[in-house]
Short mmCIF file of C-alpha atoms in Angstrom, two decimals:
data_model
loop_
_atom_site.label_atom_id
_atom_site.label_comp_id
_atom_site.label_asym_id
_atom_site.label_seq_id
_atom_site.Cartn_x
_atom_site.Cartn_y
_atom_site.Cartn_z
CA UNK A 1 100.95 138.39 -22.50
CA UNK A 2 100.63 141.71 -24.24
CA UNK A 3 100.50 141.91 -28.04
CA UNK A 4 103.96 143.44 -28.13
CA UNK A 5 105.45 140.44 -26.39
CA UNK A 6 105.90 141.97 -22.93
CA UNK A 7 104.19 140.53 -19.90
CA UNK A 8 101.52 142.40 -17.97
CA UNK A 9 101.71 142.63 -14.20
CA UNK A 10 98.90 145.14 -13.97
CA UNK A 11 96.19 146.58 -16.19
CA UNK A 12 97.91 148.66 -18.87
CA UNK A 13 101.34 148.46 -17.25
CA UNK A 14 104.22 146.49 -18.76
CA UNK A 15 107.03 144.99 -16.74
CA UNK A 16 109.57 147.23 -18.44
CA UNK A 17 107.61 150.40 -17.63
CA UNK A 18 107.11 149.38 -14.05
CA UNK A 19 110.79 148.59 -13.56
CA UNK A 20 111.75 151.98 -15.01
CA UNK A 21 109.23 153.83 -12.81
CA UNK A 22 110.26 151.92 -9.69
CA UNK A 23 113.91 152.63 -10.47
CA UNK A 24 113.19 156.35 -10.89
CA UNK A 25 110.91 156.47 -7.85
CA UNK A 26 113.45 154.85 -5.55
CA UNK A 27 116.10 157.25 -6.79
CA UNK A 28 113.75 160.21 -6.23
CA UNK A 29 112.94 159.18 -2.63
CA UNK A 30 116.57 158.49 -1.70
CA UNK A 31 117.68 161.72 -3.39
CA UNK A 32 115.04 163.71 -1.52
CA UNK A 33 116.22 162.24 1.80
CA UNK A 34 119.82 163.09 0.87
CA UNK A 35 118.89 166.69 0.02
CA UNK A 36 116.92 167.04 3.27
CA UNK A 37 119.92 165.93 5.31
CA UNK A 38 122.28 168.15 3.34
CA UNK A 39 120.02 171.20 3.72
CA UNK A 40 119.66 170.65 7.47
CA UNK A 41 123.42 170.35 7.85
CA UNK A 42 124.03 173.40 5.67
CA UNK A 43 121.45 175.41 7.61
CA UNK A 44 123.05 174.45 10.92
CA UNK A 45 126.51 175.29 9.58
CA UNK A 46 125.30 178.64 8.21
CA UNK A 47 123.72 179.59 11.54
CA UNK A 48 126.99 178.78 13.34
CA UNK A 49 129.05 180.86 10.91
CA UNK A 50 126.63 183.78 11.25
CA UNK A 51 126.91 183.71 15.05
CA UNK A 52 130.72 183.72 14.80
CA UNK A 53 130.63 186.75 12.49
CA UNK A 54 128.23 188.57 14.78
CA UNK A 55 130.45 187.86 17.81
CA UNK A 56 133.35 189.71 16.13
CA UNK A 57 131.25 192.79 15.39
CA UNK A 58 131.10 195.86 17.71
CA UNK A 59 128.05 196.69 19.72
CA UNK A 60 126.70 199.19 17.18
CA UNK A 61 126.84 196.73 14.34
CA UNK A 62 125.50 193.72 16.28
CA UNK A 63 121.86 194.22 15.29
CA UNK A 64 122.73 194.97 11.68
CA UNK A 65 125.10 191.99 11.56
CA UNK A 66 122.36 189.67 12.84
CA UNK A 67 119.97 190.97 10.20
CA UNK A 68 122.47 190.67 7.40
CA UNK A 69 123.50 187.17 8.56
CA UNK A 70 119.85 186.03 8.58
CA UNK A 71 119.24 187.47 5.11
CA UNK A 72 122.38 185.89 3.69
CA UNK A 73 121.61 182.53 5.27
CA UNK A 74 118.00 182.59 4.07
CA UNK A 75 119.01 183.48 0.53
CA UNK A 76 121.69 180.82 0.45
CA UNK A 77 119.25 178.18 1.75
CA UNK A 78 116.57 179.15 -0.77
CA UNK A 79 119.01 179.04 -3.68
CA UNK A 80 120.44 175.73 -2.59
CA UNK A 81 116.98 174.22 -2.10
CA UNK A 82 115.76 175.43 -5.50
CA UNK A 83 118.77 174.21 -7.46
CA UNK A 84 118.94 170.98 -5.49
CA UNK A 85 115.27 170.15 -6.28
CA UNK A 86 115.77 171.01 -9.94
CA UNK A 87 118.89 168.84 -10.14
CA UNK A 88 117.07 166.03 -8.34
CA UNK A 89 114.19 166.07 -10.85
CA UNK A 90 116.55 166.09 -13.81
CA UNK A 91 118.59 163.22 -12.45
CA UNK A 92 115.40 161.31 -11.53
CA UNK A 93 114.24 161.58 -15.15
CA UNK A 94 117.64 160.31 -16.18
CA UNK A 95 117.24 157.43 -13.74
CA UNK A 96 113.90 156.51 -15.35
CA UNK A 97 115.55 156.48 -18.78
CA UNK A 98 118.42 154.37 -17.48
CA UNK A 99 115.93 152.05 -15.78
CA UNK A 100 113.95 151.71 -19.04
CA UNK A 101 117.09 150.84 -20.99
CA UNK A 102 118.31 148.42 -18.31
CA UNK A 103 114.92 146.71 -18.08
CA UNK A 104 114.84 146.33 -21.86
CA UNK A 105 118.21 144.64 -21.85
CA UNK A 106 117.26 142.36 -18.98
CA UNK A 107 113.84 141.44 -20.40
CA UNK A 108 114.96 140.90 -24.00
CA UNK A 109 115.39 137.11 -23.52
CA UNK A 110 111.90 137.01 -21.97
CA UNK A 111 110.46 138.75 -25.05
CA UNK A 112 112.18 136.24 -27.33
CA UNK A 113 110.88 133.30 -25.30
CA UNK A 114 107.37 134.78 -25.39
CA UNK A 115 107.46 135.19 -29.18
CA UNK A 116 108.68 131.62 -29.69
CA UNK A 117 106.20 130.16 -27.21
CA UNK A 118 103.33 131.96 -28.95
CA UNK A 119 104.16 130.15 -32.20
CA UNK A 120 103.87 126.77 -30.48
CA UNK A 121 100.61 124.92 -29.90
CA UNK A 122 99.40 121.43 -29.18
CA UNK A 123 99.50 120.78 -32.95
CA UNK A 124 103.06 122.06 -33.40
CA UNK A 125 105.11 121.02 -30.41
CA UNK A 126 108.23 120.18 -32.39
CA UNK A 127 109.79 123.61 -31.85
CA UNK A 128 111.73 124.62 -28.76
CA UNK A 129 112.65 127.90 -27.12
CA UNK A 130 116.37 126.99 -27.25
CA UNK A 131 117.44 129.88 -25.02
CA UNK A 132 121.10 130.78 -25.47
CA UNK A 133 123.29 132.77 -23.14
CA UNK A 134 124.76 132.54 -19.66
CA UNK A 135 123.57 129.82 -17.33
CA UNK A 136 121.24 132.05 -15.32
CA UNK A 137 117.62 132.01 -14.13
CA UNK A 138 116.22 132.90 -17.57
CA UNK A 139 118.06 130.06 -19.30
CA UNK A 140 116.89 127.70 -16.57
CA UNK A 141 113.31 128.84 -17.21
CA UNK A 142 113.70 128.30 -20.96
CA UNK A 143 115.18 124.83 -20.47
CA UNK A 144 112.33 123.92 -18.12
CA UNK A 145 109.74 125.02 -20.70
CA UNK A 146 111.56 123.05 -23.42
CA UNK A 147 111.48 119.94 -21.24
CA UNK A 148 107.75 120.47 -20.64
CA UNK A 149 107.13 120.84 -24.37
CA UNK A 150 109.04 117.62 -24.98
CA UNK A 151 106.85 115.73 -22.52
CA UNK A 152 103.68 117.25 -24.04
CA UNK A 153 104.80 116.35 -27.55
CA UNK A 154 105.40 112.76 -26.50
CA UNK A 155 102.01 112.56 -24.78
CA UNK A 156 100.10 114.03 -27.76
CA UNK A 157 101.91 111.83 -30.28
CA UNK A 158 101.24 108.77 -28.16
CA UNK A 159 97.55 109.63 -27.93
CA UNK A 160 97.19 110.21 -31.68
CA UNK A 161 99.08 107.05 -32.56
CA UNK A 162 96.88 105.06 -30.21
CA UNK A 163 93.68 106.41 -31.80
CA UNK A 164 94.96 105.82 -35.33
CA UNK A 165 96.33 102.35 -34.62
CA UNK A 166 93.26 101.25 -32.69
CA UNK A 167 90.97 102.48 -35.47
CA UNK A 168 93.01 100.70 -38.14
CA UNK A 169 93.19 97.48 -36.15
CA UNK A 170 89.44 97.43 -35.52
CA UNK A 171 88.45 98.06 -39.12
CA UNK A 172 89.39 94.56 -40.29
CA UNK A 173 87.31 92.60 -37.76
CA UNK A 174 84.36 94.92 -38.34
CA UNK A 175 84.54 94.36 -42.10
CA UNK A 176 84.77 90.61 -41.50
CA UNK A 177 81.87 90.82 -39.11
CA UNK A 178 79.70 92.67 -41.64
CA UNK A 179 80.48 90.15 -44.38
CA UNK A 180 79.66 87.25 -42.05
CA UNK A 181 76.33 88.85 -41.11
CA UNK A 182 75.38 89.49 -44.74
CA UNK A 183 76.29 85.95 -45.85
CA UNK A 184 75.41 83.92 -42.78
CA UNK A 185 71.99 85.37 -41.89
CA UNK A 186 68.89 85.36 -44.05
CA UNK A 187 67.40 88.69 -45.04
CA UNK A 188 64.21 87.88 -43.18
CA UNK A 189 66.10 87.29 -39.92
CA UNK A 190 64.91 89.79 -37.31
CA UNK A 191 68.31 90.45 -35.76
CA UNK A 192 70.18 90.73 -39.08
CA UNK A 193 69.36 94.39 -39.68
CA UNK A 194 69.97 95.33 -36.04
CA UNK A 195 73.41 93.75 -36.14
CA UNK A 196 74.24 95.38 -39.48
CA UNK A 197 73.16 98.81 -38.18
CA UNK A 198 75.32 98.34 -35.11
CA UNK A 199 78.22 97.31 -37.31
CA UNK A 200 77.84 100.38 -39.55
CA UNK A 201 77.62 102.62 -36.48
CA UNK A 202 80.93 101.20 -35.22
CA UNK A 203 82.54 101.76 -38.63
CA UNK A 204 81.39 105.37 -38.71
CA UNK A 205 82.77 105.84 -35.22
CA UNK A 206 86.16 104.49 -36.26
CA UNK A 207 86.18 106.63 -39.41
CA UNK A 208 85.43 109.66 -37.25
CA UNK A 209 88.23 108.83 -34.86
CA UNK A 210 90.67 108.45 -37.74
CA UNK A 211 89.65 111.78 -39.21
CA UNK A 212 89.82 113.48 -35.82
CA UNK A 213 93.32 112.09 -35.21
CA UNK A 214 94.42 113.17 -38.69
CA UNK A 215 93.13 116.73 -38.32
CA UNK A 216 94.67 117.12 -34.86
CA UNK A 217 98.10 116.21 -36.22
CA UNK A 218 97.95 119.40 -38.27
CA UNK A 219 98.41 119.87 -42.01
CA UNK A 220 101.61 118.49 -43.47
CA UNK A 221 100.79 119.88 -46.94
CA UNK A 222 98.67 122.84 -48.02
CA UNK A 223 97.18 123.93 -51.31
CA UNK A 224 94.95 126.76 -52.53
CA UNK A 225 91.37 125.56 -52.18
CA UNK A 226 88.36 127.51 -53.57
CA UNK A 227 86.21 127.30 -50.47
CA UNK A 228 82.87 128.11 -52.14
CA UNK A 229 83.51 125.38 -54.72
CA UNK A 230 84.07 122.83 -51.95
CA UNK A 231 80.87 123.92 -50.22
CA UNK A 232 78.72 123.69 -53.36
CA UNK A 233 80.15 120.24 -54.12
CA UNK A 234 78.74 119.01 -50.82
CA UNK A 235 75.57 121.14 -50.83
CA UNK A 236 74.35 122.33 -54.21
CA UNK A 237 71.81 124.80 -52.78
CA UNK A 238 74.41 126.75 -50.80
CA UNK A 239 74.22 130.52 -51.16
CA UNK A 240 77.54 132.04 -52.23
CA UNK A 241 78.09 135.73 -51.44
CA UNK A 242 81.83 135.89 -52.13
CA UNK A 243 84.40 133.38 -53.28
CA UNK A 244 87.45 132.88 -51.11
CA UNK A 245 90.64 130.87 -51.45
CA UNK A 246 91.75 128.95 -48.36
CA UNK A 247 95.22 127.46 -47.86
CA UNK A 248 94.72 123.94 -46.59
CA UNK A 249 93.57 120.42 -47.35
CA UNK A 250 90.72 120.01 -49.81
CA UNK A 251 89.86 116.60 -48.39
CA UNK A 252 89.54 117.88 -44.84
CA UNK A 253 87.59 120.97 -45.90
CA UNK A 254 85.11 118.78 -47.76
CA UNK A 255 84.75 116.65 -44.65
CA UNK A 256 84.14 119.80 -42.60
CA UNK A 257 81.28 120.86 -44.88
CA UNK A 258 79.92 117.29 -45.05
CA UNK A 259 79.87 116.96 -41.27
CA UNK A 260 78.15 120.32 -40.79
CA UNK A 261 75.43 119.59 -43.34
CA UNK A 262 74.94 116.02 -42.11
CA UNK A 263 74.68 117.24 -38.53
CA UNK A 264 72.14 119.91 -39.53
CA UNK A 265 70.03 117.33 -41.34
CA UNK A 266 70.31 114.56 -38.75
CA UNK A 267 69.27 116.75 -35.81
CA UNK A 268 66.38 118.51 -37.51
CA UNK A 269 62.63 118.24 -37.05
CA UNK A 270 60.17 116.78 -39.55
CA UNK A 271 59.50 119.38 -42.19
CA UNK A 272 62.38 121.52 -40.97
CA UNK A 273 64.90 123.45 -43.04
CA UNK A 274 68.65 123.74 -43.52
CA UNK A 275 70.38 126.86 -44.83
CA UNK A 276 74.02 127.00 -45.99
CA UNK A 277 75.81 130.23 -46.89
CA UNK A 278 79.45 130.91 -47.72
CA UNK A 279 80.94 134.40 -47.75
CA UNK A 280 84.66 134.35 -48.51
CA UNK A 281 86.10 132.20 -45.73
CA UNK A 282 82.98 132.26 -43.55
CA UNK A 283 80.61 129.29 -43.73
CA UNK A 284 77.28 129.52 -41.93
CA UNK A 285 74.93 126.55 -41.51
CA UNK A 286 71.49 127.15 -39.99
CA UNK A 287 68.91 124.51 -39.21
CA UNK A 288 65.66 124.12 -37.36
CA UNK A 289 65.43 121.57 -34.61
CA UNK A 290 65.00 121.07 -30.89
CA UNK A 291 65.51 124.15 -28.74
CA UNK A 292 68.94 123.92 -27.11
CA UNK A 293 70.00 125.76 -24.00
CA UNK A 294 72.79 128.30 -24.69
CA UNK A 295 74.73 126.74 -21.80
CA UNK A 296 74.81 123.39 -23.64
CA UNK A 297 76.02 124.71 -27.00
CA UNK A 298 79.76 124.68 -26.29
CA UNK A 299 79.56 121.08 -25.04
CA UNK A 300 78.33 119.96 -28.47
CA UNK A 301 81.87 120.49 -29.82
CA UNK A 302 83.26 117.93 -27.40
CA UNK A 303 83.72 114.36 -28.71
CA UNK A 304 80.83 111.95 -28.06
CA UNK A 305 78.55 114.77 -26.88
CA UNK A 306 75.04 115.28 -28.19
CA UNK A 307 72.37 117.77 -27.32
CA UNK A 308 69.74 117.03 -24.72
CA UNK A 309 67.26 114.50 -25.94
CA UNK A 310 69.36 113.26 -28.83
CA UNK A 311 69.49 109.51 -29.31
CA UNK A 312 72.88 108.21 -28.21
CA UNK A 313 72.36 105.05 -30.25
CA UNK A 314 71.32 106.98 -33.36
CA UNK A 315 73.14 107.23 -36.67
CA UNK A 316 75.77 109.67 -35.49
CA UNK A 317 78.92 108.95 -33.52
CA UNK A 318 78.93 112.21 -31.57
CA UNK A 319 82.06 113.40 -33.39
CA UNK A 320 80.54 115.68 -36.04
CA UNK A 321 81.07 119.10 -34.50
CA UNK A 322 84.29 118.12 -32.73
CA UNK A 323 85.75 117.12 -36.12
CA UNK A 324 84.49 120.40 -37.60
CA UNK A 325 86.24 122.45 -34.93
CA UNK A 326 89.41 120.35 -35.18
CA UNK A 327 89.62 120.83 -38.96
CA UNK A 328 88.89 124.55 -38.66
CA UNK A 329 91.61 124.96 -36.02
CA UNK A 330 94.09 123.02 -38.18
CA UNK A 331 93.44 125.62 -40.91
CA UNK A 332 93.97 128.52 -38.52
CA UNK A 333 90.23 129.20 -38.21
CA UNK A 334 87.44 128.95 -35.66
CA UNK A 335 84.13 127.14 -35.31
CA UNK A 336 81.36 128.53 -33.12
CA UNK A 337 77.68 127.86 -32.61
CA UNK A 338 74.68 129.75 -31.27
CA UNK A 339 71.32 128.35 -30.20
CA UNK A 340 68.14 129.60 -31.88
CA UNK A 341 65.09 130.38 -29.82
CA UNK A 342 61.72 128.66 -30.07
CA UNK A 343 60.30 131.66 -32.00
CA UNK A 344 63.00 131.09 -34.66
CA UNK A 345 62.25 127.40 -35.04
CA UNK A 346 64.95 126.11 -32.69
CA UNK A 347 68.14 124.47 -33.87
CA UNK A 348 71.61 125.94 -34.24
CA UNK A 349 73.57 128.52 -36.18
CA UNK A 350 77.08 127.11 -36.73
CA UNK A 351 79.70 129.49 -38.12
CA UNK A 352 83.12 128.41 -39.40
CA UNK A 353 85.61 131.19 -40.11
CA UNK A 354 88.76 130.39 -42.07
CA UNK A 355 91.58 132.75 -43.15
CA UNK A 356 91.52 133.42 -46.88
CA UNK A 357 94.35 134.39 -49.21
CA UNK A 358 92.17 135.93 -51.92
CA UNK A 359 88.52 136.80 -52.53
CA UNK A 360 86.34 137.71 -55.49
CA UNK A 361 82.60 138.46 -55.87
#
C-alpha cells in the first residue's frame, strides 16, 4: 500500500490514476474512430454534392466548377478535421478529470479500509474495519477481513493464555521440587547441584515465557520513562549521550536492558568486553565473542535459538533477544543486530530504537 492509503498496481502508479487514464484513453480511441467515420462520410457526401453542382454548370464553367468544388471540399474537410481533433482532445481531458473524480468516489471505501487495517496488528486485533454502506463487493470484502481478524484474535489470545497458564501452573511444582532437593539431599551429594541447576534453568525458562507472553499482549498502561535512567540502573557504566523520555512500561524496559546486558555477558569470551551506550531512545550494546555468520544473526531473535556453538543446556533459556524484540515492538520500536568480524573481536552489535517524546543533553 502507498503511504497515502491508495493501492499500487504498478511502480509509481496508483489505482485512481490508472482508472482515470484508462477512462480517458478509451474515450480518446473511441472518439478518434468516431471522427474518422464522420470525416469519411462527410468527404464522400461533399464529393457527391460537388459532382451534382458541376453537372448543372455549362461547358465553359465545368473546369472552373471542378476546381472550385475541390477547393471548397478540401477547405471544409481541413477545418472540420482541425476543430474535431481539438474538440476531441478537450473532451478527452474532461473524461480524464471525470474518471479521476469517479475513481476517487469508488475507491474511497478502500482507502478507509486501508487506513483502519494499517492501525491493526497482531498485538491490537480488537478493532474492526466495520465497513458501512450498500451490500456490495466492497462491504463483502470488509466483512471477510473482519471475520479473519476475529479468528486471528481468538488464536493469538488462546496462544498467550496457554503460555501464561502453563507457566503459572508449572511454577508451583518447580518450587516444591527445589525445596525438596535442598532439604532432602545432602550438600555433598553429587547429583544435588546438577538437579538444582536444572531446576533453576526451568524456572528461568518459565519466567521468560511469562515475560514474552506479557510483552506480546501489548501495553495496557503507559507512563513517561527516562530511558537513560533505566539503562544506568541496570548497567552503571553505560555511556549516556542524550537523555530521552519513552512512553511505556518501566518494568518491561528494565527487563529489556537486563536481557541485553545479560546476553552480552553470557555469550562473551574470557577477557572480553561489553559496551553500553544510550542516545535518546537508541540503546546500543556491543560485546566481543564468537564470530557469528551474518546469515545467522536474524535467527537469534527467534525463541529458543542460540548462535552456532552455544551450549543449549547453558544458563540461558534462548529467549533473551526474542524478549528484547518483543518489548521493543510493544513500545513501537525496533531491535536489530549486526555481527562483528574477527578483526573487531567478534560478537554482536545490538541496537534498540524506541520513539521518544522528549530529549535533553
